[in-house]
GROMACS .gro file of C-alpha atoms in nm:
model
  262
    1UNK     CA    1   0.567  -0.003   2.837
    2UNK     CA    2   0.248   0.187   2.988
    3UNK     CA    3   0.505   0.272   3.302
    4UNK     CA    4   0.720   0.487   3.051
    5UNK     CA    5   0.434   0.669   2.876
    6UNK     CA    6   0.411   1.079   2.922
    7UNK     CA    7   0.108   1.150   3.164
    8UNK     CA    8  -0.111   1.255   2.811
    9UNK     CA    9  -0.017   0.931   2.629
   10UNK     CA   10  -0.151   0.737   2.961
   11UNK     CA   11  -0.458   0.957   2.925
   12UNK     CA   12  -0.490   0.810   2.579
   13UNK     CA   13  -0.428   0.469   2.682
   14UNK     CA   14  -0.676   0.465   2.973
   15UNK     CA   15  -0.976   0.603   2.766
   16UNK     CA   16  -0.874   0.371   2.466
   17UNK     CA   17  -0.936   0.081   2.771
   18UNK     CA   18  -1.226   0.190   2.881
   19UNK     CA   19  -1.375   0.242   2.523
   20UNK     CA   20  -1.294  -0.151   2.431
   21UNK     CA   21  -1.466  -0.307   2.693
   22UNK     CA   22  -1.783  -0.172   2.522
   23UNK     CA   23  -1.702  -0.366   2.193
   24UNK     CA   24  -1.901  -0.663   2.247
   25UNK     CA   25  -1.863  -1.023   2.028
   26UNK     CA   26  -1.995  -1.021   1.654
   27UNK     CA   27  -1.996  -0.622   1.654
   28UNK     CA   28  -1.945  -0.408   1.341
   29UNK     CA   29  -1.750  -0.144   1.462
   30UNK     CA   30  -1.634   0.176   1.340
   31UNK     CA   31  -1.251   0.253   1.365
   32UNK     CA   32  -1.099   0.598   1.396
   33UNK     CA   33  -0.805   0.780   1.273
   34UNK     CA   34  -0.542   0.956   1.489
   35UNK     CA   35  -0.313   0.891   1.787
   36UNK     CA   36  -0.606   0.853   2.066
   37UNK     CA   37  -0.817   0.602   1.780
   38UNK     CA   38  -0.477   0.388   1.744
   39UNK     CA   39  -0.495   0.295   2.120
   40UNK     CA   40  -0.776   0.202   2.111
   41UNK     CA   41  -0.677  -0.033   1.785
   42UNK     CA   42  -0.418  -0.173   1.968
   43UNK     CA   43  -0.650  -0.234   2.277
   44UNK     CA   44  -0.900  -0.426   2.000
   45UNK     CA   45  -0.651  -0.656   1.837
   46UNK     CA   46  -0.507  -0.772   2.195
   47UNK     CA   47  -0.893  -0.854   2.248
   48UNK     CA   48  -0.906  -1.033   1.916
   49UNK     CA   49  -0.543  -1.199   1.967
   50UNK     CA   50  -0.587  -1.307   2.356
   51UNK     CA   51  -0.966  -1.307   2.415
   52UNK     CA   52  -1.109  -1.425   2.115
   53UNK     CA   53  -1.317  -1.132   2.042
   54UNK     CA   54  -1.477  -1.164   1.729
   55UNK     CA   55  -1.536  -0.829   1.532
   56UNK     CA   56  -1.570  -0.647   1.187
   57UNK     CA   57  -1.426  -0.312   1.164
   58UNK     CA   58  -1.497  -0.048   0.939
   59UNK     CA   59  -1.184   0.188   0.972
   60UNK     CA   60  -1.200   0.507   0.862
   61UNK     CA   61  -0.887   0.586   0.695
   62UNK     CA   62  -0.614   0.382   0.468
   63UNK     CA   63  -0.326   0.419   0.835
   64UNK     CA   64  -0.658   0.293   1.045
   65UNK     CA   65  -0.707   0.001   0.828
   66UNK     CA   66  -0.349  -0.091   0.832
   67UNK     CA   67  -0.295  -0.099   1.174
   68UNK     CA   68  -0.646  -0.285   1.221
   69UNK     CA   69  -0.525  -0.577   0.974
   70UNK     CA   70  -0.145  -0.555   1.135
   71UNK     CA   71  -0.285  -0.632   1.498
   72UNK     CA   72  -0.535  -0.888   1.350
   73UNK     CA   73  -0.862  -0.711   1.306
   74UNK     CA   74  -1.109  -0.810   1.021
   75UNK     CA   75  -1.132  -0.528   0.843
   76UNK     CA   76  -1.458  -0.447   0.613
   77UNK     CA   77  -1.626  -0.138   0.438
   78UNK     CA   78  -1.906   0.071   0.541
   79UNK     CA   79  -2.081  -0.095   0.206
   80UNK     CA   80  -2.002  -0.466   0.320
   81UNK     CA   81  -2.142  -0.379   0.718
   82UNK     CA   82  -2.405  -0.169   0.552
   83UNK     CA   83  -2.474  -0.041   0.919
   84UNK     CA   84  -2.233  -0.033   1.231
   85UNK     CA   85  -2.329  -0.088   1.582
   86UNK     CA   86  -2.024   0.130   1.756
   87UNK     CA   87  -1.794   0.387   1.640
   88UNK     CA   88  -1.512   0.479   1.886
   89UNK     CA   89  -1.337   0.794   1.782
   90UNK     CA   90  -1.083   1.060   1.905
   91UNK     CA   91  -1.159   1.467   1.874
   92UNK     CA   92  -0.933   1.730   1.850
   93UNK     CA   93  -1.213   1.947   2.101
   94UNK     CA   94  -1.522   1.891   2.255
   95UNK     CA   95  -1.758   2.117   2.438
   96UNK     CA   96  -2.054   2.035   2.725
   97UNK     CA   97  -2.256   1.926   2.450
   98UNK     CA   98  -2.060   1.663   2.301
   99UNK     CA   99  -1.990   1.869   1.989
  100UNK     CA  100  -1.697   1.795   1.816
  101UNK     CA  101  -1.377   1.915   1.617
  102UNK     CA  102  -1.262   1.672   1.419
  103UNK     CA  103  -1.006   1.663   1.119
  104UNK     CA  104  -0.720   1.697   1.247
  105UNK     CA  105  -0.587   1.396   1.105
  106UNK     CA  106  -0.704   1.439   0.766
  107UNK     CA  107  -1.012   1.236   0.762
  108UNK     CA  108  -1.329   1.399   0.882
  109UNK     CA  109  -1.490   1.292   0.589
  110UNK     CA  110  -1.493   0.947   0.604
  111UNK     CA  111  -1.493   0.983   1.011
  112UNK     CA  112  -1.812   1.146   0.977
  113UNK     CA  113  -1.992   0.912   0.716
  114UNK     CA  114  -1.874   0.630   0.925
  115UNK     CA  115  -1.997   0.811   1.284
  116UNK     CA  116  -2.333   0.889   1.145
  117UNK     CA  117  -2.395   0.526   1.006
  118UNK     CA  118  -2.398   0.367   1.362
  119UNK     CA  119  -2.614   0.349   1.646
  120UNK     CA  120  -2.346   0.490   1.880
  121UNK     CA  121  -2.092   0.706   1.868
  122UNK     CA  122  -1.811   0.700   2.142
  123UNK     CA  123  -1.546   0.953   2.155
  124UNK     CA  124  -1.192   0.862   2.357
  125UNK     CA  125  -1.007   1.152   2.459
  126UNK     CA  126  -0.805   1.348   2.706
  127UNK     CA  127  -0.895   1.610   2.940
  128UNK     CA  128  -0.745   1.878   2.745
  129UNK     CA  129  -0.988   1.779   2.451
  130UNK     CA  130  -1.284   1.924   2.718
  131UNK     CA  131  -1.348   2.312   2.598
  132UNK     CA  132  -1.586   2.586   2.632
  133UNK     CA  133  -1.641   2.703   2.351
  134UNK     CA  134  -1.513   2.522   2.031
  135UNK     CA  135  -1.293   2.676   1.785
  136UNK     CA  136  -0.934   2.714   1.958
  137UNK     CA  137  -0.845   2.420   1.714
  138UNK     CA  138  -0.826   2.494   1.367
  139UNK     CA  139  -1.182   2.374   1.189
  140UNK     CA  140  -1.101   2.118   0.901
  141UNK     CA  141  -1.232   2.206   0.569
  142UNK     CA  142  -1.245   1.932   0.303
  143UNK     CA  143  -1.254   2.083  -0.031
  144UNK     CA  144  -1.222   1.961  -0.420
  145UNK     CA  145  -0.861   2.051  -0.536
  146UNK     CA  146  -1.022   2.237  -0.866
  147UNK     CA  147  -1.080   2.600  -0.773
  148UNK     CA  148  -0.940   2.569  -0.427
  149UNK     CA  149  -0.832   2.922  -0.356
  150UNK     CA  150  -1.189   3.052  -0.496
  151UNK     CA  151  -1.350   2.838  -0.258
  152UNK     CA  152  -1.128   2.976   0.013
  153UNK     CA  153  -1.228   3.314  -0.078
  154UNK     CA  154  -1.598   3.207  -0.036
  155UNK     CA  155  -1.551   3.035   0.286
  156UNK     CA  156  -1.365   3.352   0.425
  157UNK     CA  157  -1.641   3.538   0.276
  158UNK     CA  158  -1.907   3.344   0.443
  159UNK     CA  159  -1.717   3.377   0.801
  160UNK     CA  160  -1.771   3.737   0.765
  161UNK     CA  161  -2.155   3.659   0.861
  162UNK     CA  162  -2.099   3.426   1.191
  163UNK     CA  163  -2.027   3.485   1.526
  164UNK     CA  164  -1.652   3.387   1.508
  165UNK     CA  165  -1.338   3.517   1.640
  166UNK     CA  166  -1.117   3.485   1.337
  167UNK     CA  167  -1.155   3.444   0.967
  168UNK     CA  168  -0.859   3.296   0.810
  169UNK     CA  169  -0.828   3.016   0.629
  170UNK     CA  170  -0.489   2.886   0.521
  171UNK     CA  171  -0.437   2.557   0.300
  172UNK     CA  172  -0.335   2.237   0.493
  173UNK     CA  173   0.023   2.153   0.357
  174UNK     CA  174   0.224   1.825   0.344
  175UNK     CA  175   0.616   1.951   0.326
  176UNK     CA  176   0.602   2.170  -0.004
  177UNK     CA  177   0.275   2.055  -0.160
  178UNK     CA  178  -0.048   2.054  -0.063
  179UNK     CA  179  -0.185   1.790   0.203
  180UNK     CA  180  -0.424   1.562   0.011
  181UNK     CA  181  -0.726   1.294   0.210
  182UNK     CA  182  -0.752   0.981   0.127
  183UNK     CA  183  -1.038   1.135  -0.122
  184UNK     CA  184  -0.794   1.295  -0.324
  185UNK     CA  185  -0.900   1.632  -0.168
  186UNK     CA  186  -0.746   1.930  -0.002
  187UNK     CA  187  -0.789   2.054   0.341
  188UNK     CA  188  -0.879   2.408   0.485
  189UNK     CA  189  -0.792   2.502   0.800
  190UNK     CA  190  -1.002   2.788   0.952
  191UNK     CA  191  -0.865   2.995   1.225
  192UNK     CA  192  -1.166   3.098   1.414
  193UNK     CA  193  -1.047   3.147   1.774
  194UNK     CA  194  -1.429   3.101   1.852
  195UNK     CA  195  -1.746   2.970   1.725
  196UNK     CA  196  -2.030   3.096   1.912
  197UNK     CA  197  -2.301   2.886   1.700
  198UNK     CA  198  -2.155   2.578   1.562
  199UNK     CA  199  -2.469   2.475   1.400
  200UNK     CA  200  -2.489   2.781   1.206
  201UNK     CA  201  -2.118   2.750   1.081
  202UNK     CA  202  -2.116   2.372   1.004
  203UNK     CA  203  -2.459   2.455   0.779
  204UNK     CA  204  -2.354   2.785   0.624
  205UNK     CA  205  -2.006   2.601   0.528
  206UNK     CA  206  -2.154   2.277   0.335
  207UNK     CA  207  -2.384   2.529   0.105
  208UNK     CA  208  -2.033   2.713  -0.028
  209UNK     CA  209  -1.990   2.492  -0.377
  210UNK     CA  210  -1.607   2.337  -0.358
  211UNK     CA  211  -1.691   2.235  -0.033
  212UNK     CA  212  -1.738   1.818   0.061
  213UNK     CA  213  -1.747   1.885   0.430
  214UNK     CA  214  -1.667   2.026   0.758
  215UNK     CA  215  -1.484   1.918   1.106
  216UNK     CA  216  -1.795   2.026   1.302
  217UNK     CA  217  -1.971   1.722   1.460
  218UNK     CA  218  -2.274   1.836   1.540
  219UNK     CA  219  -2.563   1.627   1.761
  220UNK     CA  220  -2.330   1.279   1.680
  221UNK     CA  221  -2.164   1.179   1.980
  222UNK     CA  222  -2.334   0.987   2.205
  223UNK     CA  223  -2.103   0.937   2.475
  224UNK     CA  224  -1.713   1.078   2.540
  225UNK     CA  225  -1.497   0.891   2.757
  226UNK     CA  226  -1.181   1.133   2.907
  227UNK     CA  227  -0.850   0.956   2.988
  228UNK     CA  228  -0.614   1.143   3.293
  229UNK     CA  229  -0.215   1.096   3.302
  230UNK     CA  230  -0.271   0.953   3.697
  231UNK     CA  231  -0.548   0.682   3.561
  232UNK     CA  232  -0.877   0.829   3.606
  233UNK     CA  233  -1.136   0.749   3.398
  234UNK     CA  234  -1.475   0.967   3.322
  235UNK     CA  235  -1.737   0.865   3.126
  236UNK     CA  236  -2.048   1.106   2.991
  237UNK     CA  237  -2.361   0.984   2.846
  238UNK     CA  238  -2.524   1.248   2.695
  239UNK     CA  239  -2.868   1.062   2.604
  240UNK     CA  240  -2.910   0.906   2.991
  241UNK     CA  241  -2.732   1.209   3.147
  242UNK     CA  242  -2.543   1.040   3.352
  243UNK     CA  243  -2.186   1.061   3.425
  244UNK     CA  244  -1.959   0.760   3.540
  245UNK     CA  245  -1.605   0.770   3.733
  246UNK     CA  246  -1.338   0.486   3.700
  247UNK     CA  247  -0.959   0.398   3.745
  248UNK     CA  248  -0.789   0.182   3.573
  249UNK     CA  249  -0.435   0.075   3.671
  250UNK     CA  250  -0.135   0.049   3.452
  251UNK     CA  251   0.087  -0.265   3.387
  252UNK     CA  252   0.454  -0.183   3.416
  253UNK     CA  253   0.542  -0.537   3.219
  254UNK     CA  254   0.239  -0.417   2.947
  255UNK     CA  255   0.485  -0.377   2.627
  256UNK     CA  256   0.113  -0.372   2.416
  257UNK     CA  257   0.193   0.000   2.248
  258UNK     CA  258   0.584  -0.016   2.271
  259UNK     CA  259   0.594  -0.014   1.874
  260UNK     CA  260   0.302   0.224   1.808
  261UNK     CA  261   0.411   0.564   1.634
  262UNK     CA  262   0.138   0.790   1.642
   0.00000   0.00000   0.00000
């Protein structure tokens, strides 16, 4: 129940909330991976289940698309909707500008394809998302598995040039072998403590052959909506500039995410 959820997991929930009220009947909608996306999953198929909403969903990972189909979401690919109107996605940062981190669940790649093929872009998150300067979070680097640790070498190479804090990148493992994406591909993470010009980075990085792409989402997002433990719900618009305040209350009896294990 909602009542027995840690203050950060309420945060989740309320900015999951928020997020599906803009889902609107006969939508294509783009579905995001990791614990903040599945909320807002769950919030979707209760729609479908006890509202009737009617919507398509492009998910953007093989857990996302499960979950979708197991809470009764249609569930379609980015070729079949050829164009979505909404994707709602989590970050693992984002700064004043509504540039992202992203990756941290393993599927930036698709996350981005499917973010850039809609008119809107949403991201649900909590307040400790909210940074100053991204780069505290490890930067996700998708890369082909042939020639990985050459490719690493170029990457660190390449750091050498930017204004970052740290240069080392270390392959993303799963137990004792290497993590792989849904692409079949491996992941870099880059410890950069700081990137002072994001643009730069996220350019510099897709031009290093080996490469397939990087966790910097630069000039997506449209809007972020930020979830707090007490309720509290905040709501940035980046294109109007305007910035919305909300609270949404919490059903003790709501058993909606009892079974979710993000």
């Amino acid at each position: 129940m909602t009542g027995e959820l840690s203050p950060i997991d309420k945060a989740k929930f309320v900015a999951a909330r928020r997020a599906a009220d803009l889902v609107e009947d006969g939508m294509r909608v783009g579905l995001g991976t990791g614990s903040t996306a599945a909320w807002l999953v769950r919030c979707l198929g209760e729609m479908v289940r006890q509202d009737g909403l009617k919507l398509r969903g492009v998910p953007t990972s093989t857990r996302t698309a499960e979950l979708a189909r197991s809470v009764g979401i249609e569930v379609i690919s980015l070729d079949e909707a050829k164009w979505l109107d909404l994707t709602i996605d989590g970050a693992d940062e984002f700064d004043a500008d509504l540039n992202l981190i992203k990756g941290g669940g393993g599927a930036l790649l698709q996350e981005k394809i499917v973010a850039t093929a809609s008119d809107h872009m949403v991201v649900i998150a909590d307040a400790a998302k909210e940074v100053e300067a991204l780069g505290n979070f490890p930067l996700p680097v998708e890369v082909i598995p042939f020639g990985w640790q050459t490719t690493q070498s170029l990457v660190e190479e390449t750091l050498v040039s930017m204004d970052v804090m740290g240069r080392t990148a270390t392959l993303r493992m799963n137990g004792h072998e290497p993590y792989v994406t849904d692409e079949g591909n491996h992941i870099l993470d880059l410890h950069l403590g700081r990137i002072g010009n994001p643009r730069q980075v996220a350019m510099m990085l897709n031009q290093i052959p080996g490469v397939v792409e990087n966790g910097l989402f630069i000039d997506i997002c449209d809007t972020v909506i930020i979830g707090y433990g007490d309720g509290r719900v905040e709501t940035r618009d980046i294109n109007q500039g305007t910035v919305e305040h909300d609270r949404l209350d919490f059903v003790e009896t709501d058993n909606l995410f009892t079974d979710l294990a993000d």
